[in-house]
Each structure stands twice: as C-alpha cells, then as structure tokens.
Amino acid sequence: MTVCEYRPGLEGVPATQSSISYVDGQAGILEYRGIRIEDLAQHSTFLETAYLLIWGGLPSKVELEAFEHEIRYHRRLKYRIRDMMKCFPESGHPMDALQACAAALGLFYSRRALDNPVYIQKAVVRLLAKIPTMVAAFQLMRKGNDPVQPRDDLGYAANFLYMLNEREPDPLAARIFDICLTLHAEHTINASTFSAMVTASTLTDPYAVVASAVGTLAGPLHGGANEEVIDMLQQIGSVENVRPFVDRCIAEKSKIMGFGHRVYKVKDPRATILQGLAEQLFEKFGQDEYYEIALEMEQAVSEKLGHKGIYPNVDFYSGLVYRKLGIPTDLFTPVFAIARVAGWLAHWKEQLGENRIFRPTQIYTGPRQQGYVGIEDRPQIWDKQFAAPSV
Ligand code: SDX
C-alpha cells in the first residue's frame, strides 16, 4: 500500500468514487447526474431533482406522480414526536432541534433492513417528507403555538412556507423557494455529506446518517454561514462601512462569511442564480435593506481577495432570498438541511451499493513508552480555575 502525505482537511484527497454530482471549481460548473444546475433551476422541481439524485435518472410522469404522492402521504408527524418537540427549550437553535428530531425518527421506524429496496424507499420518503414539517413545527411551537398541519393540495415548497408562515404563499415565492431547494440539494463530498457517508459506512440506520449530517452542516464554516452572513451585513450597517470592515477582516485574518470555497475559485454558480432570484423577489415585494451592502461586499472582496480565488459562495445571497420569503434568520441553515437531505440520501444509497467502512489512518505525534506517574508527582495540566471543585 502506498503511504500518502498528510493533507489537512483532506484537501484534494479523493475519499470516494461517485456518479451523483460534478463540480468544476475553476470554470464554476455544477452538474447533478450530468445535468447543469442552471437547467435544473429553470426546468425542474425540487422533488424531481431529489428523485434524479437518489435514483440516478429523471422520473417518468407516472414515477414522479407516485413519488410526490408518497411524500405528501408521509408529511405528518407522529404526535409523540410533536410531544417530544414541545419539551425542547424555545431558546435552543433550530438546527439542534432538527438533529434531535431526525435521530428520533430512528426510534419510531426502527426496523433496519438495508438490503431491502422497500425499506430504502420508505426511509427516503419519510425523511424527505417529515424534515420540513419538523422545521416548521419547531418554529411555531417555540412561539407557543400549535404546529400547522401540512396541506395535501400544496406542493413541497409551497406547503413548507404555508406551515411556517400560516398562510398560503404567493406562487412566485413558492416557485423561488423550490428553486432554492434544488440549488442546495447536493454538492459532491462536502463536510456534511462526508459525515453522512462515514456514518452510513457502519451500516447504521438512515435516520442516524441524516442526524450526523445535520450536526455537521450546522457549523459556521459550512451551512451555518448563511445565518452568519445576515448577522454580518446587519453589523456592517451601511455601504460606507463595507470597505473598512473588509480591510479589518483581512488585517485580522478573520474569515468573511459567505465567501471562499474549497473547490470553487470563481463565483459559485449557485450564488449567481440565488442573486437573480433575490432580485426577482425585490422587484415584486420591495428591496431588502441589506442588498446594497451585499453588492458592495462582493465588489470589495473580489478586488482584495479575488487573487486568492475568494468569491461569493452559495451562502452569500441565500439569506436575502429567505428574508423575503418570511423565513427567520436562524431557520436558514435548517432550510439548507431540508434540501440537502436529498444529497445525503443519494450518497447513503450509493455508499450501501459498494460499502466498506471508513477507517483512515493517522500520523501519531505523541510520546511513546511513558512510565505511569503517581498522583503526587504529576504536573498540573488543568487551569487553576477548573482544577478547583465547583460549588
Ligand atoms: C458551504 O464544500 C462544500 O461544497 C460546501 C458547500 C455545500 O454546498 O455543501 O458549498 C456549502 O459550506 C459553503 C461555505 C460556507 N462557509 C463560509 O462562507 C465561511 C467562510 N469561508 C471560509 O471559512 C472558507 O473559505 C471555507 C471554509 C469555505 C473553505 O476553507 P478552506 O478551503 O479550508 O480554505 P482556507 O480556510 O484554508 O483558506 C485558504 C486561504 C487562506 O489565506 P492564506 O492563509 O492562504 O493567505 O483563503 C483565505 C484564507 O485566509 N480565505 C478567506 C476566506 N476563505 C478563505 N479569507 C477571508 N475570508 C474568507 N471567507
């Protein structure tokens, strides 16, 4: 076996073979199963795209109708899951609530039959169907309200907005939200998908796979950046403050949220589409107070960090779209998760097809052959403040 050099963050190290999606980071190209993201955004729907990702091809009319029907049928939550959610603290982050709920599904649907296609199909349907209901239910419950039941006459995206905002969405808003889901559905072997694949490789259940991926997506270097972008734009406050802010970040070597990507060295194609969607919404429903600041940020960061390949990523403009759709800031990352469940499940299914447990190696850097030291002779390691017993 060849011994490879250590690459922090596994940069450039292939960890799998996959036929699900393709990224060309120099040309700014993203394809799902060979189809350009721009074409899917224009012509497809999220559920059709999810089918494409998970089952490897676009569905026929009959297949799509059956898939949509199954999802509609499974949207409701068991009352015990709703009861469990009622006990969550309302100050808790919705991503933590979602992770707990995804894991809890494993308690209710516990029969694990990974070699049975019907089990796989049912797990896919349940997760795609129930995750949006969970996100919307937590939002209403933390405000002290009963969750709104899903409506069978509404499509996937429209139903989520209805459950969240307690009113039927404008058709343009629903279509734009559906496109957002398509754009976020899959992105090769990103951190949360890798997490899902590692968990899947132990042959555990799909609910544990999705729960581990939700936890990974939550961090600010990954999906959590969309929430941080809005906080950053709010903190900057005006177009005049943008350049001093960017200069300060560069001087302090702090990361500017919504910019940079391990693979893309040009503007993320999803950011371009999301920016266009935001503009469509502004035209119909009015401008967002942060948009001018965002435009100036893109200009300033491109000028100052473009030579390092740092441009807007998917998380930069998505929040501006979500704000216009009435989605609260701390639900931006759960909304990302609603979409990414499709990609996680596609990789789960692919992983099961040719599974070998993930078990990489490490380069040990600690001491060896140390003698055991008696308690009286040990140096202090903990800070004094922690070493004292708490009262
Ligand atoms: C997502 O992987 C995926 O596909 C993820 C995703 C998906 O769909 O699943 O696309 C979704 O996670 C988007 C990324 C969201 N995160 C952020 O917006 C947080 C801000 N961005 C970064 O912290 C950063 O760019 C990452 C985490 C996205 C990528 O990190 P890398 O590849 O490890 O890059 P790095 O941190 O080692 O930076 C390389 C250089 C450094 O400069 P030098 O030390 O070489 O001089 O680029 C600089 C960094 O300082 N840099 C930035 C920067 N990102 C990189 N400088 C300022 N601001 C930034 N945002």
Coordinates of N, CA and C in Angstrom, one line a residue, residues 230-339:
I230 N -26.1 37.2 7.3 CA -27.1 38.3 7.6 C -26.6 39.0 8.8
D231 N -26.1 38.3 9.8 CA -25.6 39.0 11.0 C -24.5 40.0 10.7
M232 N -23.6 39.5 9.7 CA -22.5 40.3 9.3 C -23.0 41.6 8.6
L233 N -24.0 41.4 7.7 CA -24.5 42.6 6.9 C -25.2 43.6 7.8
Q234 N -25.8 43.0 8.8 CA -26.5 43.9 9.8 C -25.5 44.7 10.6
Q235 N -24.4 44.0 11.0 CA -23.4 44.6 11.8 C -22.6 45.7 11.0
I236 N -22.4 45.4 9.7 CA -21.8 46.4 8.9 C -22.7 47.7 8.8
G237 N -23.9 47.5 8.5 CA -24.9 48.6 8.7 C -25.1 49.5 7.5
S238 N -24.0 49.8 6.8 CA -24.1 50.8 5.7 C -23.1 50.5 4.6
V239 N -23.4 51.0 3.4 CA -22.4 50.8 2.3 C -21.1 51.4 2.6
E240 N -21.0 52.5 3.3 CA -19.7 53.2 3.6 C -18.9 52.4 4.5
N241 N -19.5 51.5 5.4 CA -18.7 50.7 6.3 C -18.2 49.5 5.7
V242 N -18.5 49.2 4.5 CA -18.1 47.9 3.9 C -16.6 47.7 3.8
R243 N -16.0 48.7 3.1 CA -14.5 48.6 2.8 C -13.7 48.6 4.1
P244 N -14.0 49.5 5.1 CA -13.3 49.3 6.4 C -13.4 48.0 7.0
F245 N -14.7 47.4 6.9 CA -14.9 46.1 7.5 C -14.1 45.0 6.8
V246 N -14.1 45.0 5.5 CA -13.3 44.0 4.7 C -11.8 44.2 5.1
D247 N -11.3 45.4 5.1 CA -9.9 45.7 5.4 C -9.5 45.1 6.8
R248 N -10.5 45.3 7.8 CA -10.2 44.9 9.1 C -10.1 43.3 9.1
C249 N -11.1 42.7 8.4 CA -11.1 41.2 8.4 C -9.7 40.7 7.8
I250 N -9.3 41.4 6.7 CA -8.1 40.9 6.1 C -6.9 41.1 7.0
A251 N -6.8 42.3 7.7 CA -5.7 42.6 8.6 C -5.7 41.6 9.8
E252 N -6.9 41.2 10.3 CA -7.0 40.3 11.4 C -7.1 38.9 11.0
K253 N -7.0 38.6 9.7 CA -7.1 37.2 9.2 C -8.3 36.5 9.6
S254 N -9.4 37.3 9.7 CA -10.7 36.6 10.0 C -11.5 36.3 8.7
K255 N -12.3 35.2 8.8 CA -13.0 34.8 7.6 C -14.2 35.7 7.4
I256 N -14.4 36.0 6.1 CA -15.6 36.8 5.7 C -16.7 35.8 5.3
M257 N -17.8 35.8 6.1 CA -18.8 34.8 5.9 C -19.5 34.9 4.5
G258 N -19.7 33.7 3.9 CA -20.3 33.7 2.6 C -19.4 33.8 1.4
F259 N -18.1 33.9 1.8 CA -17.0 34.0 0.7 C -16.1 32.8 0.9
G260 N -15.5 32.4 -0.3 CA -14.4 31.4 -0.3 C -15.1 30.0 -0.4
H261 N -14.3 29.1 -0.9 CA -14.8 27.7 -1.1 C -13.6 26.8 -1.4
R262 N -13.6 25.6 -0.8 CA -12.5 24.7 -1.0 C -12.4 24.3 -2.5
V263 N -13.5 24.3 -3.2 CA -13.4 23.8 -4.6 C -13.5 25.0 -5.6
Y264 N -14.5 25.9 -5.4 CA -14.7 27.0 -6.4 C -13.6 28.0 -6.2
K265 N -13.0 28.4 -7.3 CA -12.0 29.5 -7.2 C -12.6 30.7 -8.0
V266 N -13.9 30.6 -8.4 CA -14.6 31.7 -9.1 C -16.0 31.8 -8.3
K267 N -16.8 32.7 -8.7 CA -18.1 32.8 -8.0 C -18.9 31.5 -8.2
D268 N -19.4 31.0 -7.1 CA -20.2 29.8 -7.0 C -21.4 30.0 -8.0
P269 N -21.7 29.1 -8.9 CA -22.8 29.2 -9.9 C -24.1 29.3 -9.1
R270 N -24.2 28.7 -8.0 CA -25.5 28.8 -7.2 C -25.7 30.2 -6.6
A271 N -24.6 30.9 -6.3 CA -24.7 32.3 -5.8 C -25.2 33.2 -6.9
T272 N -24.8 32.9 -8.1 CA -25.2 33.8 -9.3 C -26.8 33.6 -9.4
I273 N -27.2 32.3 -9.3 CA -28.6 32.1 -9.5 C -29.4 32.7 -8.4
L274 N -28.9 32.5 -7.1 CA -29.6 33.0 -5.9 C -29.7 34.5 -6.0
Q275 N -28.7 35.2 -6.5 CA -28.7 36.6 -6.6 C -29.8 37.0 -7.5
G276 N -30.0 36.3 -8.6 CA -31.0 36.6 -9.6 C -32.4 36.4 -9.0
L277 N -32.5 35.3 -8.2 CA -33.8 35.1 -7.5 C -34.2 36.2 -6.5
A278 N -33.1 36.6 -5.8 CA -33.3 37.7 -4.8 C -33.9 38.9 -5.6
E279 N -33.3 39.2 -6.7 CA -33.7 40.4 -7.5 C -35.1 40.3 -8.0
Q280 N -35.5 39.1 -8.4 CA -36.9 38.9 -8.8 C -37.9 39.1 -7.6
L281 N -37.5 38.7 -6.4 CA -38.3 38.9 -5.3 C -38.4 40.4 -4.9
F282 N -37.2 41.1 -5.0 CA -37.2 42.5 -4.7 C -38.1 43.3 -5.6
E283 N -38.1 42.9 -6.9 CA -38.9 43.6 -7.9 C -40.4 43.5 -7.5
K284 N -40.8 42.3 -7.1 CA -42.2 42.1 -6.7 C -42.6 42.6 -5.3
F285 N -41.7 42.4 -4.4 CA -42.1 42.6 -3.0 C -41.3 43.8 -2.3
G286 N -40.4 44.4 -3.1 CA -39.7 45.5 -2.5 C -38.2 45.1 -2.1
Q287 N -37.4 46.1 -2.2 CA -35.9 45.9 -2.0 C -35.6 45.5 -0.5
D288 N -34.5 44.8 -0.3 CA -34.0 44.4 1.0 C -33.0 45.5 1.4
E289 N -33.1 45.9 2.7 CA -32.2 47.0 3.2 C -30.7 46.6 3.1
Y290 N -30.4 45.3 3.1 CA -29.0 44.8 3.1 C -28.4 44.6 1.7
Y291 N -29.3 44.7 0.7 CA -28.8 44.3 -0.7 C -27.7 45.1 -1.2
E292 N -27.8 46.5 -1.0 CA -26.7 47.4 -1.5 C -25.4 47.1 -0.7
I293 N -25.5 46.7 0.5 CA -24.3 46.4 1.3 C -23.7 45.1 0.8
A294 N -24.6 44.2 0.5 CA -24.1 42.9 -0.1 C -23.3 43.1 -1.4
L295 N -23.9 43.9 -2.3 CA -23.3 44.2 -3.6 C -21.9 44.8 -3.4
E296 N -21.8 45.8 -2.5 CA -20.5 46.4 -2.2 C -19.5 45.4 -1.6
M297 N -20.0 44.5 -0.7 CA -19.2 43.5 -0.2 C -18.6 42.6 -1.3
E298 N -19.4 42.2 -2.2 CA -19.0 41.3 -3.3 C -17.9 42.0 -4.1
Q299 N -18.1 43.3 -4.4 CA -17.2 44.1 -5.1 C -15.8 44.3 -4.4
A300 N -15.9 44.6 -3.1 CA -14.7 44.9 -2.3 C -13.9 43.6 -2.1
V301 N -14.6 42.5 -1.8 CA -13.9 41.2 -1.5 C -13.3 40.7 -2.8
S302 N -14.0 40.8 -3.9 CA -13.4 40.4 -5.2 C -12.1 41.1 -5.5
E303 N -12.2 42.5 -5.3 CA -11.0 43.3 -5.6 C -9.8 42.9 -4.7
K304 N -10.1 42.7 -3.4 CA -9.0 42.5 -2.5 C -8.6 41.0 -2.3
L305 N -9.5 40.1 -2.5 CA -9.2 38.7 -2.3 C -9.4 37.8 -3.5
G306 N -9.8 38.4 -4.6 CA -10.0 37.7 -5.9 C -8.8 36.9 -6.3
H307 N -7.6 37.5 -6.1 CA -6.3 36.8 -6.5 C -6.2 35.5 -5.8
K308 N -6.9 35.3 -4.6 CA -6.8 34.0 -3.9 C -8.0 33.1 -4.3
G309 N -8.8 33.6 -5.2 CA -10.0 32.8 -5.6 C -11.1 32.9 -4.6
I310 N -11.2 34.0 -4.0 CA -12.3 34.2 -3.0 C -13.4 35.0 -3.5
Y311 N -14.5 34.4 -3.7 CA -15.7 35.0 -4.3 C -16.9 34.5 -3.5
P312 N -18.1 35.1 -3.8 CA -19.3 34.6 -3.0 C -19.6 33.1 -3.2
N313 N -19.9 32.4 -2.1 CA -20.4 31.0 -2.2 C -21.9 31.0 -2.1
V314 N -22.4 29.8 -2.0 CA -23.9 29.5 -2.0 C -24.5 30.3 -0.9
D315 N -23.8 30.5 0.3 CA -24.4 31.0 1.5 C -24.5 32.6 1.4
F316 N -23.9 33.2 0.4 CA -23.9 34.7 0.5 C -25.2 35.3 0.2
Y317 N -25.9 34.9 -0.9 CA -27.1 35.6 -1.3 C -28.4 34.8 -0.8
S318 N -28.2 33.6 -0.3 CA -29.4 32.8 0.0 C -30.3 33.5 1.1
G319 N -29.6 34.1 2.1 CA -30.3 34.7 3.2 C -31.2 35.8 2.7
L320 N -30.7 36.6 1.7 CA -31.5 37.7 1.2 C -32.8 37.2 0.6
V321 N -32.7 36.0 -0.1 CA -33.9 35.4 -0.6 C -34.8 34.9 0.5
Y322 N -34.3 34.2 1.5 CA -35.1 33.7 2.6 C -35.8 34.8 3.4
R323 N -35.1 35.9 3.6 CA -35.7 37.0 4.3 C -37.0 37.5 3.6
K324 N -36.9 37.6 2.3 CA -38.1 38.0 1.6 C -39.3 37.0 1.6
L325 N -38.9 35.7 1.9 CA -39.9 34.7 1.9 C -40.5 34.5 3.4
G326 N -40.0 35.4 4.3 CA -40.6 35.4 5.6 C -39.9 34.3 6.5
I327 N -38.7 33.9 6.1 CA -38.0 32.8 6.9 C -37.1 33.5 7.9
P328 N -37.3 33.2 9.2 CA -36.4 33.8 10.2 C -34.9 33.4 10.1
T329 N -34.0 34.3 10.5 CA -32.6 34.0 10.2 C -32.1 32.7 10.8
D330 N -32.5 32.3 12.0 CA -32.0 31.0 12.5 C -32.6 29.8 11.9
L331 N -33.5 30.0 10.9 CA -34.0 28.8 10.1 C -33.3 28.7 8.8
F332 N -32.4 29.6 8.5 CA -31.7 29.5 7.2 C -31.0 28.2 7.0
T333 N -30.3 27.8 8.1 CA -29.5 26.5 8.0 C -30.4 25.3 8.0
P334 N -31.5 25.2 8.8 CA -32.4 24.1 8.7 C -33.0 24.1 7.3
V335 N -33.3 25.2 6.6 CA -33.8 25.2 5.3 C -32.8 24.6 4.3
F336 N -31.5 24.9 4.5 CA -30.4 24.3 3.8 C -30.5 22.7 4.0
A337 N -30.7 22.3 5.2 CA -30.8 20.9 5.5 C -32.0 20.2 4.8
I338 N -33.1 20.9 4.8 CA -34.3 20.3 4.1 C -33.9 19.9 2.7
A339 N -33.2 20.8 2.0 CA -32.8 20.5 0.6 C -31.7 19.4 0.6

